[in-house]
mmCIF file of C-alpha atoms and ligand atoms in Angstrom:
data_model
loop_
_atom_site.group_PDB
_atom_site.id
_atom_site.type_symbol
_atom_site.label_atom_id
_atom_site.label_comp_id
_atom_site.label_asym_id
_atom_site.label_seq_id
_atom_site.Cartn_x
_atom_site.Cartn_y
_atom_site.Cartn_z
ATOM 1 C CA MET A 1 -34.991 22.378 39.639
ATOM 2 C CA ILE A 2 -34.206 21.642 36.022
ATOM 3 C CA ASN A 3 -33.754 17.929 36.745
ATOM 4 C CA ALA A 4 -37.294 17.616 38.090
ATOM 5 C CA TYR A 5 -38.409 19.339 34.920
ATOM 6 C CA PHE A 6 -36.597 16.772 32.803
ATOM 7 C CA ASP A 7 -38.505 13.885 34.375
ATOM 8 C CA ILE A 8 -41.591 15.338 32.811
ATOM 9 C CA LEU A 9 -39.888 16.116 29.510
ATOM 10 C CA MET A 10 -38.179 12.830 28.778
ATOM 11 C CA GLU A 11 -39.903 9.663 27.839
ATOM 12 C CA GLU A 12 -38.162 6.694 29.395
ATOM 13 C CA ASN A 13 -36.612 4.400 26.809
ATOM 14 C CA MET A 14 -38.260 5.777 23.717
ATOM 15 C CA GLU A 15 -38.102 3.961 20.428
ATOM 16 C CA THR A 16 -35.182 5.167 18.329
ATOM 17 C CA LYS A 17 -35.435 4.996 14.563
ATOM 18 C CA VAL A 18 -32.085 4.474 12.835
ATOM 19 C CA VAL A 19 -31.798 5.229 9.117
ATOM 20 C CA GLU A 20 -28.547 5.024 7.153
ATOM 21 C CA LEU A 21 -28.380 7.557 4.343
ATOM 22 C CA ASP A 22 -26.353 7.487 1.175
ATOM 23 C CA GLU A 23 -24.872 10.926 0.491
ATOM 24 C CA LEU A 24 -25.022 10.300 -3.241
ATOM 25 C CA ASN A 25 -28.648 9.236 -3.200
ATOM 26 C CA LEU A 26 -30.329 11.015 -0.297
ATOM 27 C CA ASP A 27 -33.503 9.518 1.168
ATOM 28 C CA ARG A 28 -35.606 12.686 1.170
ATOM 29 C CA SER A 29 -38.451 11.156 3.148
ATOM 30 C CA ALA A 30 -36.114 10.240 6.032
ATOM 31 C CA LEU A 31 -34.658 13.767 5.998
ATOM 32 C CA LYS A 32 -38.156 15.263 5.986
ATOM 33 C CA GLU A 33 -39.258 13.066 8.876
ATOM 34 C CA ALA A 34 -36.121 13.851 10.894
ATOM 35 C CA GLY A 35 -36.474 17.580 10.107
ATOM 36 C CA MET A 36 -40.061 17.495 11.329
ATOM 37 C CA ILE A 37 -38.994 15.806 14.579
ATOM 38 C CA ILE A 38 -36.466 18.602 15.204
ATOM 39 C CA ARG A 39 -39.019 21.284 14.373
ATOM 40 C CA GLU A 40 -41.516 19.718 16.756
ATOM 41 C CA GLY A 41 -39.105 19.608 19.683
ATOM 42 C CA GLY A 42 -37.538 16.128 19.390
ATOM 43 C CA LEU A 43 -33.936 14.913 19.199
ATOM 44 C CA VAL A 44 -32.121 13.663 16.089
ATOM 45 C CA ALA A 45 -28.509 12.458 15.890
ATOM 46 C CA PHE A 46 -26.912 13.170 12.527
ATOM 47 C CA PRO A 47 -23.538 13.065 10.792
ATOM 48 C CA THR A 48 -21.383 16.132 10.220
ATOM 49 C CA GLU A 49 -17.939 16.301 8.631
ATOM 50 C CA THR A 50 -16.391 16.577 12.123
ATOM 51 C CA VAL A 51 -18.246 14.155 14.421
ATOM 52 C CA TYR A 52 -21.870 13.045 14.769
ATOM 53 C CA GLY A 53 -24.081 15.657 16.414
ATOM 54 C CA LEU A 54 -27.112 15.344 18.689
ATOM 55 C CA GLY A 55 -29.544 17.941 17.394
ATOM 56 C CA ALA A 56 -32.568 19.852 18.642
ATOM 57 C CA ASN A 57 -34.290 23.083 17.634
ATOM 58 C CA ALA A 58 -31.831 25.720 18.894
ATOM 59 C CA LEU A 59 -34.679 28.197 19.458
ATOM 60 C CA ASP A 60 -36.765 25.849 21.631
ATOM 61 C CA ASP A 61 -35.489 25.781 25.208
ATOM 62 C CA ILE A 62 -37.475 22.686 26.183
ATOM 63 C CA ALA A 63 -36.064 20.741 23.220
ATOM 64 C CA VAL A 64 -32.541 21.923 24.011
ATOM 65 C CA LYS A 65 -32.856 20.832 27.652
ATOM 66 C CA LYS A 66 -33.571 17.304 26.389
ATOM 67 C CA ILE A 67 -30.081 17.275 24.800
ATOM 68 C CA PHE A 68 -28.473 17.950 28.188
ATOM 69 C CA GLU A 69 -30.577 15.195 29.727
ATOM 70 C CA ALA A 70 -29.854 12.608 26.992
ATOM 71 C CA LYS A 71 -26.089 13.224 27.159
ATOM 72 C CA GLY A 72 -25.803 13.781 30.908
ATOM 73 C CA ARG A 73 -24.126 17.078 29.971
ATOM 74 C CA PRO A 74 -23.163 19.656 32.620
ATOM 75 C CA GLN A 75 -25.600 22.552 32.350
ATOM 76 C CA ASP A 76 -22.907 25.220 32.205
ATOM 77 C CA ASN A 77 -21.642 23.871 28.890
ATOM 78 C CA PRO A 78 -23.140 25.765 25.925
ATOM 79 C CA LEU A 79 -24.177 24.195 22.617
ATOM 80 C CA ILE A 80 -23.084 25.043 19.088
ATOM 81 C CA VAL A 81 -25.825 26.241 16.748
ATOM 82 C CA HIS A 82 -25.705 24.743 13.236
ATOM 83 C CA VAL A 83 -26.985 26.735 10.269
ATOM 84 C CA ALA A 84 -27.293 26.140 6.539
ATOM 85 C CA ASP A 85 -27.415 29.788 5.535
ATOM 86 C CA PHE A 86 -24.886 32.637 5.702
ATOM 87 C CA ASN A 87 -27.641 34.977 6.810
ATOM 88 C CA ILE A 88 -27.143 34.666 10.586
ATOM 89 C CA GLU A 89 -28.035 38.261 11.483
ATOM 90 C CA GLY A 90 -31.193 37.186 13.314
ATOM 91 C CA LEU A 91 -29.284 34.879 15.660
ATOM 92 C CA VAL A 92 -26.604 37.316 16.785
ATOM 93 C CA LYS A 93 -26.230 40.947 17.864
ATOM 94 C CA GLU A 94 -23.612 41.746 15.234
ATOM 95 C CA VAL A 95 -21.228 40.054 12.845
ATOM 96 C CA PRO A 96 -17.840 41.753 13.193
ATOM 97 C CA GLN A 97 -15.543 42.023 10.174
ATOM 98 C CA SER A 98 -13.199 39.333 11.583
ATOM 99 C CA ALA A 99 -16.102 36.858 11.674
ATOM 100 C CA LYS A 100 -17.294 37.777 8.178
ATOM 101 C CA GLU A 101 -13.875 37.039 6.726
ATOM 102 C CA LEU A 102 -13.532 33.699 8.507
ATOM 103 C CA MET A 103 -17.061 32.641 7.521
ATOM 104 C CA GLU A 104 -16.442 33.565 3.908
ATOM 105 C CA ARG A 105 -13.254 31.523 3.777
ATOM 106 C CA PHE A 106 -14.102 28.480 5.920
ATOM 107 C CA TRP A 107 -17.883 27.999 5.792
ATOM 108 C CA PRO A 108 -19.305 25.539 5.151
ATOM 109 C CA GLY A 109 -16.739 23.571 7.145
ATOM 110 C CA PRO A 110 -15.310 22.655 10.551
ATOM 111 C CA LEU A 111 -15.178 26.163 12.017
ATOM 112 C CA THR A 112 -17.364 27.459 14.869
ATOM 113 C CA ILE A 113 -17.477 31.193 15.457
ATOM 114 C CA ILE A 114 -18.422 32.712 18.828
ATOM 115 C CA LEU A 115 -20.527 35.865 18.557
ATOM 116 C CA LYS A 116 -22.761 37.932 20.851
ATOM 117 C CA LYS A 117 -26.149 36.231 20.827
ATOM 118 C CA SER A 118 -29.491 37.798 20.043
ATOM 119 C CA PRO A 119 -32.352 37.414 22.561
ATOM 120 C CA ILE A 120 -33.970 34.864 20.225
ATOM 121 C CA ILE A 121 -31.421 32.265 21.446
ATOM 122 C CA PRO A 122 -32.706 30.720 24.681
ATOM 123 C CA ASP A 123 -30.449 30.627 27.732
ATOM 124 C CA ALA A 124 -30.554 26.827 27.651
ATOM 125 C CA THR A 125 -28.712 26.829 24.298
ATOM 126 C CA SER A 126 -26.000 29.269 25.390
ATOM 127 C CA ALA A 127 -25.871 27.889 28.954
ATOM 128 C CA GLY A 128 -26.622 31.374 30.236
ATOM 129 C CA LEU A 129 -23.747 33.069 28.358
ATOM 130 C CA ASP A 130 -24.403 36.181 26.289
ATOM 131 C CA THR A 131 -22.491 34.620 23.387
ATOM 132 C CA ILE A 132 -23.244 31.774 21.027
ATOM 133 C CA GLY A 133 -21.145 29.414 18.903
ATOM 134 C CA ILE A 134 -22.364 29.114 15.302
ATOM 135 C CA ARG A 135 -21.174 26.853 12.546
ATOM 136 C CA MET A 136 -22.226 25.872 9.041
ATOM 137 C CA PRO A 137 -21.368 22.211 8.478
ATOM 138 C CA SER A 138 -20.285 21.027 5.030
ATOM 139 C CA ASN A 139 -21.725 17.513 5.376
ATOM 140 C CA ILE A 140 -24.656 17.305 2.993
ATOM 141 C CA ILE A 141 -26.855 15.238 5.338
ATOM 142 C CA ALA A 142 -26.359 17.826 8.083
ATOM 143 C CA THR A 143 -27.103 20.685 5.719
ATOM 144 C CA GLU A 144 -30.206 19.059 4.267
ATOM 145 C CA LEU A 145 -31.463 18.202 7.753
ATOM 146 C CA ILE A 146 -31.147 21.857 8.837
ATOM 147 C CA LYS A 147 -32.997 22.938 5.693
ATOM 148 C CA GLU A 148 -35.773 20.391 6.298
ATOM 149 C CA ALA A 149 -36.049 21.420 9.960
ATOM 150 C CA LYS A 150 -36.332 25.076 8.885
ATOM 151 C CA VAL A 151 -34.774 26.075 12.215
ATOM 152 C CA PRO A 152 -31.150 26.345 13.382
ATOM 153 C CA ILE A 153 -30.029 23.120 15.064
ATOM 154 C CA ALA A 154 -28.224 23.138 18.421
ATOM 155 C CA ALA A 155 -25.942 20.104 18.484
ATOM 156 C CA PRO A 156 -23.193 18.901 20.752
ATOM 157 C CA SER A 157 -21.277 15.775 19.815
ATOM 158 C CA ALA A 158 -23.631 12.765 19.922
ATOM 159 C CA ASN A 159 -21.898 10.925 22.762
ATOM 160 C CA ILE A 160 -22.693 10.430 26.418
ATOM 161 C CA SER A 161 -20.870 13.287 28.153
ATOM 162 C CA GLY A 162 -17.194 12.549 28.742
ATOM 163 C CA ARG A 163 -16.961 9.715 26.195
ATOM 164 C CA PRO A 164 -15.072 9.945 22.882
ATOM 165 C CA SER A 165 -17.189 11.674 20.224
ATOM 166 C CA PRO A 166 -18.852 9.313 17.719
ATOM 167 C CA THR A 167 -17.385 9.248 14.222
ATOM 168 C CA GLU A 168 -19.435 6.205 13.124
ATOM 169 C CA VAL A 169 -23.212 5.794 13.397
ATOM 170 C CA THR A 170 -22.832 2.555 15.415
ATOM 171 C CA ARG A 171 -21.327 4.634 18.247
ATOM 172 C CA CYS A 172 -24.340 6.978 18.275
ATOM 173 C CA VAL A 173 -26.600 3.961 18.539
ATOM 174 C CA GLU A 174 -24.433 2.625 21.385
ATOM 175 C CA ASP A 175 -24.680 5.887 23.369
ATOM 176 C CA LEU A 176 -28.121 7.229 22.454
ATOM 177 C CA SER A 177 -30.434 4.352 21.611
ATOM 178 C CA GLY A 178 -33.653 4.723 23.621
ATOM 179 C CA LYS A 179 -32.867 8.379 24.370
ATOM 180 C CA VAL A 180 -33.546 10.065 21.021
ATOM 181 C CA GLU A 181 -36.274 9.798 18.393
ATOM 182 C CA TYR A 182 -34.072 9.420 15.345
ATOM 183 C CA ILE A 183 -30.500 8.603 14.357
ATOM 184 C CA LEU A 184 -29.363 9.398 10.815
ATOM 185 C CA GLY A 185 -26.297 7.483 9.629
ATOM 186 C CA GLY A 186 -23.930 8.815 7.006
ATOM 187 C CA GLY A 187 -20.755 6.751 7.151
ATOM 188 C CA LYS A 188 -17.469 7.725 8.726
ATOM 189 C CA CYS A 189 -16.899 11.396 9.565
ATOM 190 C CA GLU A 190 -14.330 13.018 7.327
ATOM 191 C CA VAL A 191 -12.406 15.112 9.888
ATOM 192 C CA GLY A 192 -13.062 12.915 12.934
ATOM 193 C CA LEU A 193 -12.336 15.677 15.495
ATOM 194 C CA GLU A 194 -14.704 18.475 16.495
ATOM 195 C CA SER A 195 -14.676 21.887 14.837
ATOM 196 C CA THR A 196 -12.148 24.609 15.546
ATOM 197 C CA ILE A 197 -13.771 27.261 17.764
ATOM 198 C CA VAL A 198 -12.790 30.906 17.277
ATOM 199 C CA ASP A 199 -14.056 33.656 19.572
ATOM 200 C CA CYS A 200 -14.776 36.687 17.385
ATOM 201 C CA THR A 201 -16.227 38.772 20.223
ATOM 202 C CA VAL A 202 -12.666 39.752 21.152
ATOM 203 C CA ILE A 203 -9.861 41.468 19.249
ATOM 204 C CA PRO A 204 -7.757 39.719 18.139
ATOM 205 C CA PRO A 205 -9.918 36.608 17.592
ATOM 206 C CA CYS A 206 -8.922 33.742 19.865
ATOM 207 C CA VAL A 207 -9.002 29.979 19.207
ATOM 208 C CA LEU A 208 -10.865 28.283 22.075
ATOM 209 C CA ARG A 209 -10.612 24.731 20.666
ATOM 210 C CA PRO A 210 -8.207 23.491 17.967
ATOM 211 C CA GLY A 211 -9.725 21.437 15.130
ATOM 212 C CA GLY A 212 -9.752 20.800 11.410
ATOM 213 C CA ILE A 213 -9.165 24.457 10.551
ATOM 214 C CA THR A 214 -5.630 24.936 11.864
ATOM 215 C CA LEU A 215 -4.082 28.079 13.349
ATOM 216 C CA GLU A 216 -1.925 28.360 10.218
ATOM 217 C CA MET A 217 -5.054 28.365 8.030
ATOM 218 C CA LEU A 218 -6.739 30.998 10.237
ATOM 219 C CA LYS A 219 -3.628 33.182 10.175
ATOM 220 C CA GLU A 220 -3.809 33.327 6.395
ATOM 221 C CA ILE A 221 -7.029 35.293 6.855
ATOM 222 C CA ASP A 222 -6.089 37.178 10.028
ATOM 223 C CA ALA A 223 -2.468 37.086 11.188
ATOM 224 C CA SER A 224 -3.427 38.231 14.687
ATOM 225 C CA VAL A 225 -5.466 35.103 15.589
ATOM 226 C CA TYR A 226 -3.922 33.199 18.521
ATOM 227 C CA ILE A 227 -4.674 30.070 20.573
ATOM 228 C CA ASP A 228 -6.063 30.446 24.118
ATOM 229 C CA PRO A 229 -2.974 29.404 26.156
ATOM 230 C CA ALA A 230 -5.205 27.518 28.619
ATOM 231 C CA ILE A 231 -6.268 24.870 26.129
ATOM 232 C CA MET A 232 -3.056 22.971 25.518
ATOM 233 C CA ALA A 233 -1.923 23.010 29.135
ATOM 234 C CA LYS A 234 -3.182 20.804 31.940
ATOM 235 C CA PRO A 235 -6.140 22.682 33.432
ATOM 236 C CA ALA A 236 -4.782 24.818 36.258
ATOM 237 C CA GLU A 237 -6.749 26.701 38.858
ATOM 238 C CA ASP A 238 -5.490 30.043 37.556
ATOM 239 C CA LEU A 239 -5.779 29.299 33.817
ATOM 240 C CA LYS A 240 -9.391 28.522 32.950
ATOM 241 C CA PRO A 241 -10.220 27.683 29.329
ATOM 242 C CA LYS A 242 -12.675 30.147 27.786
ATOM 243 C CA ALA A 243 -14.771 27.382 26.193
ATOM 244 C CA PRO A 244 -16.596 25.976 29.244
ATOM 245 C CA GLY A 245 -16.551 22.438 27.798
ATOM 246 C CA MET A 246 -12.774 22.328 27.604
ATOM 247 C CA LYS A 247 -12.433 22.173 31.389
ATOM 248 C CA TYR A 248 -14.152 18.806 31.729
ATOM 249 C CA ARG A 249 -12.552 15.365 31.446
ATOM 250 C CA HIS A 250 -13.351 14.478 27.911
ATOM 251 C CA TYR A 251 -13.043 11.962 25.130
ATOM 252 C CA ALA A 252 -12.201 9.344 27.712
ATOM 253 C CA PRO A 253 -12.049 5.643 26.933
ATOM 254 C CA LYS A 254 -13.152 3.340 29.781
ATOM 255 C CA ALA A 255 -9.597 2.258 30.620
ATOM 256 C CA PRO A 256 -7.004 4.773 31.855
ATOM 257 C CA LEU A 257 -4.819 6.104 29.051
ATOM 258 C CA LYS A 258 -1.176 7.163 29.341
ATOM 259 C CA ILE A 259 0.762 8.988 26.630
ATOM 260 C CA VAL A 260 4.447 8.300 26.094
ATOM 261 C CA GLN A 261 6.094 11.348 24.539
ATOM 262 C CA GLY A 262 9.579 11.888 23.124
ATOM 263 C CA ASP A 263 11.925 10.352 20.574
ATOM 264 C CA LEU A 264 10.044 7.648 18.643
ATOM 265 C CA GLN A 265 12.528 4.811 19.228
ATOM 266 C CA LYS A 266 12.666 5.619 22.952
ATOM 267 C CA THR A 267 8.853 5.784 22.980
ATOM 268 C CA ILE A 268 8.577 2.284 21.489
ATOM 269 C CA ALA A 269 11.083 0.914 24.012
ATOM 270 C CA LYS A 270 9.273 2.577 26.931
ATOM 271 C CA ILE A 271 5.845 1.369 25.795
ATOM 272 C CA ASN A 272 7.166 -2.201 25.424
ATOM 273 C CA GLU A 273 8.694 -2.016 28.907
ATOM 274 C CA ILE A 274 5.452 -0.758 30.499
ATOM 275 C CA VAL A 275 3.370 -3.277 28.527
ATOM 276 C CA GLN A 276 5.505 -6.110 29.893
ATOM 277 C CA ASN A 277 5.016 -4.841 33.463
ATOM 278 C CA TYR A 278 1.248 -4.791 33.011
ATOM 279 C CA ILE A 279 1.212 -8.220 31.384
ATOM 280 C CA ASP A 280 3.161 -9.544 34.370
ATOM 281 C CA GLU A 281 0.282 -8.202 36.500
ATOM 282 C CA ASN A 282 -2.175 -10.088 34.261
ATOM 283 C CA LYS A 283 -3.541 -6.893 32.754
ATOM 284 C CA LYS A 284 -4.785 -6.543 29.195
ATOM 285 C CA VAL A 285 -2.990 -3.619 27.547
ATOM 286 C CA GLY A 286 -4.085 -1.569 24.538
ATOM 287 C CA ILE A 287 -1.472 0.288 22.491
ATOM 288 C CA ILE A 288 -2.202 3.264 20.236
ATOM 289 C CA ALA A 289 0.374 2.799 17.503
ATOM 290 C CA THR A 290 0.953 4.002 13.949
ATOM 291 C CA ASP A 291 1.589 2.200 10.653
ATOM 292 C CA GLU A 292 5.316 2.866 11.057
ATOM 293 C CA THR A 293 5.518 1.375 14.572
ATOM 294 C CA ILE A 294 2.811 -1.249 14.984
ATOM 295 C CA LYS A 295 5.132 -4.160 14.160
ATOM 296 C CA SER A 296 7.404 -3.080 17.038
ATOM 297 C CA TYR A 297 4.764 -4.109 19.568
ATOM 298 C CA SER A 298 4.716 -7.875 19.810
ATOM 299 C CA ARG A 299 2.860 -7.967 23.125
ATOM 300 C CA GLY A 300 -0.358 -6.166 24.017
ATOM 301 C CA TYR A 301 -3.298 -5.283 21.765
ATOM 302 C CA ALA A 302 -2.013 -2.656 19.334
ATOM 303 C CA LEU A 303 -4.146 -0.644 16.903
ATOM 304 C CA SER A 304 -2.778 1.764 14.332
ATOM 305 C CA LEU A 305 -4.209 5.253 13.844
ATOM 306 C CA GLY A 306 -2.649 5.372 10.372
ATOM 307 C CA SER A 307 0.603 6.669 8.974
ATOM 308 C CA ARG A 308 2.590 9.354 10.819
ATOM 309 C CA LYS A 309 2.982 11.033 7.430
ATOM 310 C CA ASP A 310 -0.772 11.698 7.314
ATOM 311 C CA MET A 311 -1.981 13.495 10.449
ATOM 312 C CA PHE A 312 -5.482 13.840 8.988
ATOM 313 C CA THR A 313 -5.970 10.069 8.971
ATOM 314 C CA ILE A 314 -4.561 9.901 12.520
ATOM 315 C CA GLY A 315 -7.144 12.471 13.657
ATOM 316 C CA GLN A 316 -9.947 10.831 11.721
ATOM 317 C CA ASN A 317 -9.338 7.479 13.431
ATOM 318 C CA LEU A 318 -8.554 8.648 16.969
ATOM 319 C CA PHE A 319 -12.002 8.491 18.594
ATOM 320 C CA GLU A 320 -12.953 5.227 16.891
ATOM 321 C CA VAL A 321 -9.716 3.585 18.043
ATOM 322 C CA LEU A 322 -10.353 4.795 21.622
ATOM 323 C CA ARG A 323 -13.798 3.211 21.498
ATOM 324 C CA SER A 324 -12.369 -0.019 20.033
ATOM 325 C CA PHE A 325 -10.295 -0.396 23.184
ATOM 326 C CA ASP A 326 -13.532 -0.238 25.197
ATOM 327 C CA ASP A 327 -14.908 -3.083 23.037
ATOM 328 C CA ALA A 328 -11.713 -5.082 23.625
ATOM 329 C CA LYS A 329 -12.097 -4.482 27.392
ATOM 330 C CA VAL A 330 -8.480 -3.549 27.930
ATOM 331 C CA ASP A 331 -7.387 -2.580 31.452
ATOM 332 C CA VAL A 332 -5.038 0.203 30.398
ATOM 333 C CA ILE A 333 -4.020 1.980 27.185
ATOM 334 C CA LEU A 334 -0.617 3.369 26.190
ATOM 335 C CA SER A 335 -0.317 5.835 23.345
ATOM 336 C CA GLU A 336 2.435 7.243 21.200
ATOM 337 C CA ALA A 337 2.446 11.060 20.917
ATOM 338 C CA PHE A 338 2.450 13.348 17.872
ATOM 339 C CA GLU A 339 4.097 16.609 17.004
ATOM 340 C CA GLU A 340 1.968 19.591 18.008
ATOM 341 C CA LEU A 341 2.104 21.178 14.583
ATOM 342 C CA GLU A 342 -0.785 22.180 12.321
ATOM 343 C CA PHE A 343 -3.536 19.478 12.596
ATOM 344 C CA GLY A 344 -1.330 17.729 15.190
ATOM 345 C CA VAL A 345 -2.333 20.466 17.652
ATOM 346 C CA ALA A 346 -5.955 19.264 17.553
ATOM 347 C CA VAL A 347 -4.946 15.591 17.701
ATOM 348 C CA MET A 348 -2.736 16.119 20.756
ATOM 349 C CA ASN A 349 -5.360 18.324 22.437
ATOM 350 C CA ARG A 350 -7.891 15.453 22.275
ATOM 351 C CA LEU A 351 -5.338 12.768 23.148
ATOM 352 C CA LYS A 352 -4.094 14.681 26.207
ATOM 353 C CA LYS A 353 -7.642 15.239 27.419
ATOM 354 C CA SER A 354 -8.464 11.556 26.878
ATOM 355 C CA ALA A 355 -5.452 10.740 29.023
ATOM 356 C CA GLY A 356 -6.372 13.274 31.715
ATOM 357 C CA TYR A 357 -2.890 14.726 30.948
ATOM 358 C CA ASP A 358 -1.099 11.566 32.126
ATOM 359 C CA ILE A 359 2.096 11.921 30.068
ATOM 360 C CA ILE A 360 5.343 9.974 30.451
ATOM 361 C CA LYS A 361 8.270 11.842 28.865
ATOM 362 C CA VAL A 362 11.149 9.816 27.413
HETATM 363 O O1 TXA B 401 -17.621 19.798 15.352
HETATM 364 C C1 TXA B 401 -18.354 20.200 16.256
HETATM 365 O O2 TXA B 401 -18.292 21.344 16.714
HETATM 366 C C2 TXA B 401 -19.394 19.216 16.795
HETATM 367 C C3 TXA B 401 -20.385 18.913 15.679
HETATM 368 C C4 TXA B 401 -21.546 18.107 16.131
HETATM 369 O O3 TXA B 401 -20.764 20.090 15.058
HETATM 370 N N1 TXA B 401 -20.026 19.727 17.964
HETATM 371 C C5 TXA B 401 -19.384 19.791 19.156
HETATM 372 O O4 TXA B 401 -20.150 20.250 20.197
HETATM 373 O O5 TXA B 401 -18.215 19.476 19.303
HETATM 374 P P1 TXA B 401 -19.762 20.027 21.725
HETATM 375 O O6 TXA B 401 -20.937 20.485 22.465
HETATM 376 O O7 TXA B 401 -19.317 18.643 21.934
HETATM 377 O O8 TXA B 401 -18.623 21.046 21.979
HETATM 378 C C6 TXA B 401 -18.923 22.420 22.014
HETATM 379 C C7 TXA B 401 -17.798 23.183 22.642
HETATM 380 C C8 TXA B 401 -17.779 23.066 24.146
HETATM 381 O O9 TXA B 401 -16.429 22.971 24.594
HETATM 382 C C9 TXA B 401 -18.412 24.388 24.580
HETATM 383 O O10 TXA B 401 -18.005 24.777 25.861
HETATM 384 C C10 TXA B 401 -17.923 25.325 23.502
HETATM 385 O O11 TXA B 401 -18.023 24.562 22.337
HETATM 386 N N2 TXA B 401 -18.819 26.483 23.347
HETATM 387 C C11 TXA B 401 -20.074 26.493 22.849
HETATM 388 N N3 TXA B 401 -20.599 27.726 22.908
HETATM 389 C C12 TXA B 401 -19.659 28.539 23.431
HETATM 390 C C13 TXA B 401 -19.606 29.926 23.783
HETATM 391 N N4 TXA B 401 -20.625 30.724 23.584
HETATM 392 N N5 TXA B 401 -18.459 30.393 24.317
HETATM 393 C C14 TXA B 401 -17.400 29.572 24.532
HETATM 394 N N6 TXA B 401 -17.398 28.251 24.230
HETATM 395 C C15 TXA B 401 -18.511 27.736 23.699
HETATM 396 MG MG1 MG B 402 -18.422 17.038 22.776
#
């Protein structure tokens, strides 16, 4: 039903305007134009501090449906609403104390809070749920765009569904050119992984997706916060993640990805052994390495995520490195693993999903 509707909604191969903005010297006219497009029901991709988002007026169900169409997104996967103002009362039924405290501490920033939605939010935005995810980004281009649009902006990551989220504007252009009216560029995303999602409709609040705001940081505000056990484990029939999007294959490079996990020296040896086997089969192999290990891989196409001492850089580079292996047309990718501590929880969550949970333990 909805698909037939989309044929009418979407222009085939529309012209996409791409404008790169300088955060220190904002092009107000581009922001105004992009804000107007959102307000009038069009689509604009824009940078946030986490990943690039694909935005539409969150209160306009026809505009929001265009997002699902442009991304090829499953219709049961709700969108996050982006705001530039702490006054969210009109968008939700209530703001519980737990949410107020988290917003006060972590907004603007990479934290999405799930609350009961108000009837003003169309079903298309919440994918039929009675709750809504809301976040206030800290990226100045995102914030100024929301202010120019004068409406809250619903925005999933600006990738074709299933692909790694874009952390550089070139990747938005790659995925969305011809499908959206406007793409705003703003350099490399600071965090590089999507926001932490916390469900504040339940007591205690529950983390539905790990991200830049770690469990340790959340616990400083509310010691009872915990992580939904379903999100780190391989999706099982009986353990469904509470964030609908977390059940899908995600963040996937084109080539199959396998993670080698265990002692670092054993990991290097195992990766080298597997690489040799693939090379013997005439396959081109990508290796996700780190600054400390990259010299240990003399065969295969190795890229470093950064130093193991700096998990934030590792997270920031992850999606771009996955996409670089697509460019290099590798047949298979092998990755080192990281400790699931603090920001490492978010990094390993994305890496495991990218790999479809294909993990070799050493
Ligand atoms: O950092 C981010 O959050 C980025 C940037 C653009 O802000 N956005 C983003 O959106 O990652 P998306 O659509 O790629 O991921 C949204 C996730 C999905 O897993 C979805 O299922 C979950 O949030 N979600 C949204 N609304 C929800 C709700 N009401 N209840 C549970 N999960 C929800
Ligand atoms: Mg996404």
